[in-house]
CSV table of N, CA and C and ligand atoms in Angstrom, one decimal:
chain,number,residue,atom,x,y,z
A,1,UNK,N,-12.9,-29.6,19.8
A,1,UNK,CA,-11.6,-29.3,19.2
A,1,UNK,C,-11.8,-28.5,18.1
A,2,UNK,N,-12.7,-28.8,17.1
A,2,UNK,CA,-13.0,-28.0,15.9
A,2,UNK,C,-13.1,-26.5,16.4
A,3,UNK,N,-14.1,-26.2,17.3
A,3,UNK,CA,-14.2,-24.9,18.2
A,3,UNK,C,-12.8,-24.2,18.7
A,4,UNK,N,-12.2,-25.0,19.1
A,4,UNK,CA,-10.9,-24.2,19.6
A,4,UNK,C,-10.0,-24.0,18.4
A,5,UNK,N,-9.7,-24.6,17.6
A,5,UNK,CA,-9.3,-24.2,16.0
A,5,UNK,C,-9.9,-23.2,15.8
A,6,UNK,N,-10.9,-22.9,15.5
A,6,UNK,CA,-11.8,-21.9,15.0
A,6,UNK,C,-11.2,-20.7,15.7
A,7,UNK,N,-11.7,-20.7,17.3
A,7,UNK,CA,-11.4,-19.7,18.0
A,7,UNK,C,-9.7,-19.2,17.7
A,8,UNK,N,-9.0,-20.1,17.8
A,8,UNK,CA,-7.6,-19.9,17.7
A,8,UNK,C,-7.2,-19.0,16.4
A,9,UNK,N,-8.0,-19.4,15.3
A,9,UNK,CA,-7.7,-18.9,14.0
A,9,UNK,C,-7.8,-17.6,13.9
A,10,UNK,N,-9.2,-17.3,14.8
A,10,UNK,CA,-9.7,-15.7,14.4
A,10,UNK,C,-9.6,-14.9,15.8
A,11,UNK,N,-8.7,-15.6,16.7
A,11,UNK,CA,-8.5,-14.4,17.8
A,11,UNK,C,-7.5,-13.1,17.7
A,12,UNK,N,-6.6,-13.4,16.7
A,12,UNK,CA,-5.9,-12.6,16.4
A,12,UNK,C,-6.6,-11.1,15.8
A,13,UNK,N,-7.8,-11.5,15.5
A,13,UNK,CA,-8.8,-10.3,14.9
A,13,UNK,C,-9.2,-9.4,16.0
A,14,UNK,N,-9.2,-9.8,17.5
A,14,UNK,CA,-9.5,-9.0,18.5
A,14,UNK,C,-8.4,-8.4,19.2
A,15,UNK,N,-7.2,-8.8,18.5
A,15,UNK,CA,-6.0,-8.5,19.5
A,15,UNK,C,-5.6,-6.9,19.1
A,16,UNK,N,-5.4,-6.3,20.2
A,16,UNK,CA,-5.3,-4.9,20.0
A,16,UNK,C,-4.2,-4.2,19.2
A,17,UNK,N,-3.0,-5.0,19.4
A,17,UNK,CA,-2.1,-4.7,18.8
A,17,UNK,C,-2.0,-5.1,16.9
A,18,UNK,N,-2.9,-6.3,16.5
A,18,UNK,CA,-2.8,-6.2,15.6
A,18,UNK,C,-3.8,-5.5,14.9
A,19,UNK,N,-5.0,-4.9,15.7
A,19,UNK,CA,-5.9,-4.0,15.0
A,19,UNK,C,-5.0,-2.7,15.1
A,20,UNK,N,-4.1,-2.4,15.7
A,20,UNK,CA,-3.4,-1.0,15.6
A,20,UNK,C,-2.5,-0.8,14.4
A,21,UNK,N,-2.1,-2.0,13.8
A,21,UNK,CA,-1.0,-2.5,12.7
A,21,UNK,C,-1.8,-3.2,11.7
A,22,UNK,N,-2.8,-2.7,10.9
A,22,UNK,CA,-3.5,-3.3,9.9
A,22,UNK,C,-2.6,-4.2,8.8
A,23,UNK,N,-1.4,-3.2,8.5
A,23,UNK,CA,-0.5,-4.1,7.5
A,23,UNK,C,0.1,-5.2,8.0
A,24,UNK,N,-0.2,-5.7,9.4
A,24,UNK,CA,0.6,-7.0,9.7
A,24,UNK,C,-0.6,-8.2,9.8
A,25,UNK,N,-2.0,-7.7,9.3
A,25,UNK,CA,-3.0,-8.8,9.5
A,25,UNK,C,-2.8,-10.2,8.8
A,26,UNK,N,-2.3,-10.1,7.8
A,26,UNK,CA,-2.0,-11.1,6.9
A,26,UNK,C,-1.1,-12.2,7.7
A,27,UNK,N,-0.1,-11.5,8.5
A,27,UNK,CA,1.1,-12.1,8.9
A,27,UNK,C,0.3,-12.9,10.4
A,28,UNK,N,-0.5,-12.2,10.9
A,28,UNK,CA,-1.3,-12.9,12.1
A,28,UNK,C,-2.2,-14.0,11.6
A,29,UNK,N,-2.9,-13.7,10.5
A,29,UNK,CA,-3.9,-14.7,9.9
A,29,UNK,C,-3.2,-16.2,9.7
A,30,UNK,N,-1.8,-15.7,9.0
A,30,UNK,CA,-1.2,-17.1,8.9
A,30,UNK,C,-0.4,-17.6,10.0
A,31,UNK,N,-0.1,-17.0,11.0
A,31,UNK,CA,0.7,-17.2,12.3
A,31,UNK,C,-0.5,-18.1,13.2
A,32,UNK,N,-1.6,-17.6,13.0
A,32,UNK,CA,-2.8,-18.5,13.7
A,32,UNK,C,-2.9,-20.0,13.3
A,33,UNK,N,-2.5,-20.3,11.9
A,33,UNK,CA,-2.6,-21.3,11.2
A,33,UNK,C,-1.0,-22.2,11.3
A,34,UNK,N,-0.2,-21.5,12.1
A,34,UNK,CA,1.2,-22.0,12.2
A,34,UNK,C,2.2,-21.9,11.1
A,35,UNK,N,2.0,-20.9,10.3
A,35,UNK,CA,2.8,-20.6,9.0
A,35,UNK,C,3.4,-19.1,9.3
A,36,UNK,N,4.6,-19.0,8.9
A,36,UNK,CA,5.6,-17.8,9.1
A,36,UNK,C,5.7,-17.2,8.0
A,37,UNK,N,5.0,-16.0,7.9
A,37,UNK,CA,5.2,-15.4,6.6
A,37,UNK,C,6.1,-14.3,6.7
A,38,UNK,N,7.1,-13.8,5.7
A,38,UNK,CA,7.9,-12.7,5.8
A,38,UNK,C,7.7,-11.8,4.7
A,39,UNK,N,7.5,-10.4,5.0
A,39,UNK,CA,7.4,-9.3,4.0
A,39,UNK,C,8.5,-9.1,3.3
A,40,UNK,N,8.4,-9.6,1.9
A,40,UNK,CA,9.6,-9.5,1.0
A,40,UNK,C,9.1,-8.6,-0.2
A,41,UNK,N,10.3,-8.0,-0.6
A,41,UNK,CA,10.4,-6.7,-1.4
A,41,UNK,C,10.7,-7.4,-2.9
A,42,UNK,N,10.1,-6.8,-3.8
A,42,UNK,CA,10.1,-7.4,-5.1
A,42,UNK,C,11.1,-6.7,-5.8
A,43,UNK,N,11.4,-5.3,-5.4
A,43,UNK,CA,12.4,-4.6,-6.1
A,43,UNK,C,13.9,-4.9,-5.9
A,44,UNK,N,14.1,-4.9,-4.2
A,44,UNK,CA,15.8,-5.4,-3.8
A,44,UNK,C,15.7,-7.0,-3.6
A,45,UNK,N,14.4,-7.5,-3.4
A,45,UNK,CA,14.5,-9.1,-3.4
A,45,UNK,C,15.0,-9.3,-2.1
A,46,UNK,N,14.9,-8.3,-1.0
A,46,UNK,CA,15.3,-8.7,0.5
A,46,UNK,C,14.0,-8.8,1.5
A,47,UNK,N,14.2,-9.8,2.2
A,47,UNK,CA,13.1,-10.1,3.3
A,47,UNK,C,13.3,-9.1,4.6
A,48,UNK,N,12.2,-8.4,5.2
A,48,UNK,CA,12.5,-7.6,6.3
A,48,UNK,C,11.7,-8.1,7.6
A,49,UNK,N,12.0,-7.5,8.6
A,49,UNK,CA,11.2,-7.8,9.8
A,49,UNK,C,11.3,-6.5,10.5
A,50,UNK,N,10.0,-6.0,11.0
A,50,UNK,CA,9.0,-6.4,11.1
A,50,UNK,C,8.2,-6.2,9.8
A,51,UNK,N,6.7,-6.3,9.9
A,51,UNK,CA,6.2,-6.2,8.3
A,51,UNK,C,5.7,-4.9,8.3
A,52,UNK,N,6.0,-4.1,7.0
A,52,UNK,CA,5.8,-2.8,6.9
A,52,UNK,C,5.4,-2.6,5.4
A,53,UNK,N,4.7,-1.3,5.0
A,53,UNK,CA,4.1,-1.0,4.1
A,53,UNK,C,5.1,-0.7,3.0
A,54,UNK,N,6.3,0.0,3.4
A,54,UNK,CA,7.6,0.4,2.6
A,54,UNK,C,8.9,-0.6,3.2
A,55,UNK,N,9.5,-0.8,2.0
A,55,UNK,CA,10.6,-1.6,2.5
A,55,UNK,C,11.8,-0.7,3.1
A,56,UNK,N,11.9,-1.1,4.4
A,56,UNK,CA,13.0,-0.3,4.9
A,56,UNK,C,14.6,-0.4,4.3
A,57,UNK,N,14.9,-1.2,3.4
A,57,UNK,CA,16.0,-1.4,2.9
A,57,UNK,C,16.3,-0.4,1.6
A,58,UNK,N,15.3,-0.2,0.9
A,58,UNK,CA,15.2,0.5,-0.6
A,58,UNK,C,14.1,1.5,-0.7
A,59,UNK,N,13.0,1.7,0.3
A,59,UNK,CA,12.0,2.3,0.2
A,59,UNK,C,11.0,1.8,-1.1
A,60,UNK,N,10.9,0.9,-1.6
A,60,UNK,CA,9.9,0.3,-2.3
A,60,UNK,C,8.7,0.1,-1.8
A,61,UNK,N,7.6,0.1,-2.2
A,61,UNK,CA,6.3,-0.1,-2.1
A,61,UNK,C,5.9,-1.5,-2.3
A,62,UNK,N,6.5,-2.1,-3.4
A,62,UNK,CA,6.2,-3.2,-4.1
A,62,UNK,C,6.8,-4.5,-3.2
A,63,UNK,N,5.7,-4.8,-2.3
A,63,UNK,CA,6.0,-6.1,-1.5
A,63,UNK,C,5.0,-7.2,-1.5
A,64,UNK,N,5.5,-8.2,-1.2
A,64,UNK,CA,4.6,-9.3,-1.3
A,64,UNK,C,5.1,-10.2,-0.1
A,65,UNK,N,4.0,-11.1,0.2
A,65,UNK,CA,4.2,-12.1,1.7
A,65,UNK,C,4.8,-13.5,0.9
A,66,UNK,N,5.9,-13.7,1.5
A,66,UNK,CA,6.8,-15.1,1.4
A,66,UNK,C,6.6,-16.0,2.6
A,67,UNK,N,6.4,-17.4,2.4
A,67,UNK,CA,6.5,-18.4,3.5
A,67,UNK,C,7.8,-18.4,3.7
A,68,UNK,N,8.3,-18.4,5.0
A,68,UNK,CA,9.6,-18.4,5.6
A,68,UNK,C,9.8,-19.8,5.7
A,69,UNK,N,11.0,-20.2,6.1
A,69,UNK,CA,11.4,-21.5,6.3
A,69,UNK,C,11.2,-21.8,7.8
A,70,UNK,N,11.0,-20.6,8.8
A,70,UNK,CA,11.1,-21.0,10.0
A,70,UNK,C,12.2,-21.2,10.7
A,71,UNK,N,13.4,-21.3,10.1
A,71,UNK,CA,14.8,-21.8,10.8
A,71,UNK,C,15.4,-20.5,10.7
A,72,UNK,N,16.5,-20.6,11.6
A,72,UNK,CA,17.2,-19.3,11.8
A,72,UNK,C,18.5,-19.8,13.0
A,73,UNK,N,19.2,-18.9,13.6
A,73,UNK,CA,20.4,-19.2,14.2
A,73,UNK,C,20.3,-18.1,15.5
A,74,UNK,N,20.7,-18.5,16.6
A,74,UNK,CA,20.7,-17.4,17.9
A,74,UNK,C,21.6,-16.6,17.6
A,75,UNK,N,21.5,-15.3,17.8
A,75,UNK,CA,22.1,-14.3,17.5
A,75,UNK,C,22.8,-13.5,18.8
A,76,UNK,N,21.8,-13.4,19.6
A,76,UNK,CA,22.0,-13.3,21.0
A,76,UNK,C,21.1,-13.7,22.1
A,77,UNK,N,21.3,-13.7,23.1
A,77,UNK,CA,20.2,-14.3,24.2
A,77,UNK,C,20.4,-13.6,25.6
A,78,UNK,N,19.4,-13.3,26.4
A,78,UNK,CA,19.7,-12.9,27.8
A,78,UNK,C,18.6,-13.5,28.6
A,79,UNK,N,18.7,-13.9,29.9
A,79,UNK,CA,17.7,-14.3,30.7
A,79,UNK,C,16.8,-13.1,31.3
A,80,UNK,N,15.5,-13.4,31.5
A,80,UNK,CA,14.9,-12.3,31.9
A,80,UNK,C,14.5,-12.9,33.4
A,81,UNK,N,15.5,-13.1,34.3
A,81,UNK,CA,15.3,-13.6,35.4
A,81,UNK,C,14.0,-13.1,36.5
A,82,UNK,N,14.0,-12.1,36.4
A,82,UNK,CA,13.2,-11.1,37.5
A,82,UNK,C,11.6,-11.0,37.0
A,83,UNK,N,11.4,-11.5,35.8
A,83,UNK,CA,10.4,-11.5,35.2
A,83,UNK,C,9.3,-12.5,35.6
A,84,UNK,N,7.9,-12.5,35.4
A,84,UNK,CA,7.0,-13.5,36.1
A,84,UNK,C,6.0,-13.9,35.3
A,85,UNK,N,6.1,-14.9,34.7
A,85,UNK,CA,7.3,-16.4,34.9
A,85,UNK,C,8.6,-15.6,34.2
A,86,UNK,N,9.8,-16.2,34.5
A,86,UNK,CA,10.8,-15.9,33.9
A,86,UNK,C,10.9,-16.3,32.5
A,87,UNK,N,11.8,-15.5,31.6
A,87,UNK,CA,11.7,-16.2,30.3
A,87,UNK,C,13.1,-15.7,29.5
A,88,UNK,N,13.3,-16.3,28.4
A,88,UNK,CA,14.7,-16.0,27.7
A,88,UNK,C,14.4,-15.5,26.3
A,89,UNK,N,14.9,-14.2,26.7
A,89,UNK,CA,15.0,-12.9,25.4
A,89,UNK,C,16.0,-13.1,24.5
A,90,UNK,N,15.9,-13.0,23.3
A,90,UNK,CA,16.7,-13.3,22.2
A,90,UNK,C,16.6,-12.7,20.8
A,91,UNK,N,17.7,-12.5,20.2
A,91,UNK,CA,17.7,-12.0,18.8
A,91,UNK,C,17.9,-13.4,17.7
A,92,UNK,N,17.0,-13.7,16.8
A,92,UNK,CA,17.3,-14.9,16.0
A,92,UNK,C,17.4,-14.0,14.8
A,93,UNK,N,18.4,-14.5,13.9
A,93,UNK,CA,18.8,-14.2,12.5
A,93,UNK,C,18.0,-15.4,11.6
A,94,UNK,N,17.1,-15.1,11.3
A,94,UNK,CA,16.4,-16.0,10.1
A,94,UNK,C,17.2,-16.4,9.0
A,95,UNK,N,17.0,-17.6,8.3
A,95,UNK,CA,17.8,-18.0,7.3
A,95,UNK,C,17.4,-17.1,6.1
A,96,UNK,N,16.3,-16.5,6.2
A,96,UNK,CA,16.1,-15.5,4.9
A,96,UNK,C,16.9,-13.9,5.1
A,97,UNK,N,17.3,-13.9,6.1
A,97,UNK,CA,18.2,-12.5,6.3
A,97,UNK,C,17.7,-11.6,7.5
A,98,UNK,N,16.7,-11.5,7.9
A,98,UNK,CA,16.1,-10.6,8.9
A,98,UNK,C,16.8,-11.0,10.4
A,99,UNK,N,16.9,-10.0,11.3
A,99,UNK,CA,17.1,-10.7,12.5
A,99,UNK,C,16.0,-10.0,13.3
A,100,UNK,N,15.1,-10.9,14.3
A,100,UNK,CA,14.0,-10.4,14.9
A,100,UNK,C,14.6,-10.6,16.7
A,101,UNK,N,13.6,-9.6,17.3
A,101,UNK,CA,13.5,-9.8,18.6
A,101,UNK,C,12.3,-10.9,19.2
A,102,UNK,N,12.8,-12.1,19.8
A,102,UNK,CA,11.9,-13.2,20.1
A,102,UNK,C,12.2,-13.6,21.5
A,103,UNK,N,11.5,-14.7,21.8
A,103,UNK,CA,11.7,-15.7,22.9
A,103,UNK,C,12.2,-17.0,22.8
A,104,UNK,N,13.2,-17.5,23.2
A,104,UNK,CA,13.4,-18.9,23.3
A,104,UNK,C,12.4,-19.8,24.2
A,105,UNK,N,12.1,-21.0,23.6
A,105,UNK,CA,11.2,-21.7,24.7
A,105,UNK,C,11.6,-22.9,24.8
A,106,UNK,N,11.2,-23.6,25.7
A,106,UNK,CA,11.5,-25.2,25.9
A,106,UNK,C,13.1,-25.2,26.0
A,107,UNK,N,13.9,-24.3,26.6
A,107,UNK,CA,15.4,-24.4,26.8
A,107,UNK,C,15.7,-23.7,28.1
A,108,UNK,N,16.8,-24.3,28.4
A,108,UNK,CA,17.4,-23.9,29.6
A,108,UNK,C,18.3,-22.7,29.2
A,109,UNK,N,18.6,-21.6,30.2
A,109,UNK,CA,19.6,-20.6,29.8
A,109,UNK,C,21.0,-21.3,29.6
A,110,UNK,N,21.4,-22.1,30.3
A,110,UNK,CA,22.7,-23.1,30.3
A,110,UNK,C,22.6,-23.7,29.2
A,111,UNK,N,21.8,-23.9,28.3
A,111,UNK,CA,22.1,-24.6,27.0
A,111,UNK,C,22.1,-23.9,26.0
A,112,UNK,N,21.9,-22.8,26.1
A,112,UNK,CA,22.1,-21.7,24.9
A,112,UNK,C,23.5,-21.4,24.5
A,113,UNK,N,23.8,-21.2,23.1
A,113,UNK,CA,25.0,-20.8,22.9
A,113,UNK,C,24.9,-20.2,21.4
A,114,UNK,N,25.6,-18.9,21.2
A,114,UNK,CA,25.5,-18.2,20.1
A,114,UNK,C,25.6,-19.1,18.8
A,115,UNK,N,24.7,-18.8,17.7
A,115,UNK,CA,25.0,-19.4,16.6
A,115,UNK,C,24.4,-20.7,16.5
A,116,UNK,N,23.5,-21.4,17.5
A,116,UNK,CA,22.6,-22.5,17.4
A,116,UNK,C,21.8,-22.6,16.4
A,117,UNK,N,21.3,-23.6,16.0
A,117,UNK,CA,20.0,-23.5,15.3
A,117,UNK,C,19.0,-23.7,16.0
A,118,UNK,N,17.7,-22.9,15.4
A,118,UNK,CA,16.5,-22.8,16.1
A,118,UNK,C,15.4,-22.8,15.2
A,119,UNK,N,14.5,-23.2,15.6
A,119,UNK,CA,13.2,-23.2,14.4
A,119,UNK,C,11.8,-22.6,15.3
A,120,UNK,N,11.1,-22.1,14.4
A,120,UNK,CA,10.0,-21.2,15.2
A,120,UNK,C,8.8,-22.1,15.8
A,121,UNK,N,8.2,-21.6,16.6
A,121,UNK,CA,7.3,-22.1,17.5
A,121,UNK,C,6.2,-21.2,17.7
A,122,UNK,N,4.9,-21.3,17.1
A,122,UNK,CA,4.2,-20.3,17.7
A,122,UNK,C,3.4,-20.4,18.8
A,123,UNK,N,3.3,-19.6,19.9
A,123,UNK,CA,2.4,-19.4,21.0
A,123,UNK,C,1.8,-18.3,21.2
A,124,UNK,N,0.6,-18.7,22.1
A,124,UNK,CA,-0.4,-17.2,22.1
A,124,UNK,C,0.0,-16.4,22.8
A,125,UNK,N,0.1,-14.9,22.5
A,125,UNK,CA,0.1,-14.2,23.5
A,125,UNK,C,-1.1,-13.8,24.2
A,126,UNK,N,-0.9,-13.0,25.6
A,126,UNK,CA,-2.2,-12.9,26.4
A,126,UNK,C,-3.2,-12.3,25.5
A,127,UNK,N,-3.1,-11.4,24.6
A,127,UNK,CA,-3.8,-10.6,23.6
A,127,UNK,C,-4.7,-11.2,22.6
A,128,UNK,N,-4.1,-12.3,22.3
A,128,UNK,CA,-5.1,-13.2,21.3
A,128,UNK,C,-4.1,-13.7,20.2
A,129,UNK,N,-3.4,-12.7,19.6
A,129,UNK,CA,-2.4,-13.2,18.3
A,129,UNK,C,-1.3,-14.5,18.9
A,130,UNK,N,-1.2,-15.1,17.7
A,130,UNK,CA,0.0,-16.3,18.1
A,130,UNK,C,1.5,-15.7,17.5
A,131,UNK,N,2.5,-15.9,18.6
A,131,UNK,CA,3.5,-15.1,18.5
A,131,UNK,C,4.7,-15.9,17.9
A,132,UNK,N,5.7,-15.5,17.1
A,132,UNK,CA,6.6,-16.5,16.7
A,132,UNK,C,7.8,-16.3,17.7
A,133,UNK,N,7.9,-17.7,18.5
A,133,UNK,CA,8.8,-17.9,19.1
A,133,UNK,C,9.8,-19.0,18.8
A,134,UNK,N,10.8,-19.3,19.3
A,134,UNK,CA,12.0,-20.2,18.7
A,134,UNK,C,12.3,-21.1,19.8
A,135,UNK,N,12.7,-22.2,19.2
A,135,UNK,CA,13.2,-23.6,20.4
A,135,UNK,C,14.4,-24.1,19.6
A,136,UNK,N,15.4,-24.8,20.2
A,136,UNK,CA,16.4,-25.4,19.8
A,136,UNK,C,16.0,-26.3,18.6
A,137,UNK,N,16.9,-26.2,17.5
A,137,UNK,CA,16.5,-27.4,16.4
A,137,UNK,C,16.8,-28.6,16.9
B,1,ZN,ZN1,13.1,-3.3,-0.9
């Protein structure tokens, strides 16, 4: 159990995506512990997605990591029926403002409605990092 926890908490360091974008490292480290961080600008006060070194909203480089609520609403969704296995692709608008592309898990396409409340659930990507997916709240 403890070995699995340790493995999960450091697996992101071997992930090629995380390695290619070192500015996202703190995000993946927190995600491995089930915490959802958002890059937030201390000049304009807004959070953005995905994590960057410069605020895409005002150009400032004064950014900090903030713990996000993990809550959001379903903005749009589509079933990827021909994928193996099939999955539900979605855009979720976070309580803090940003909209991110993600997957909806533990739900059927027929049960989804625009505007539904969703909550983050981290699931492992094949490469090792924990990805923020969402489930109906
Ligand atoms: Zn800004």
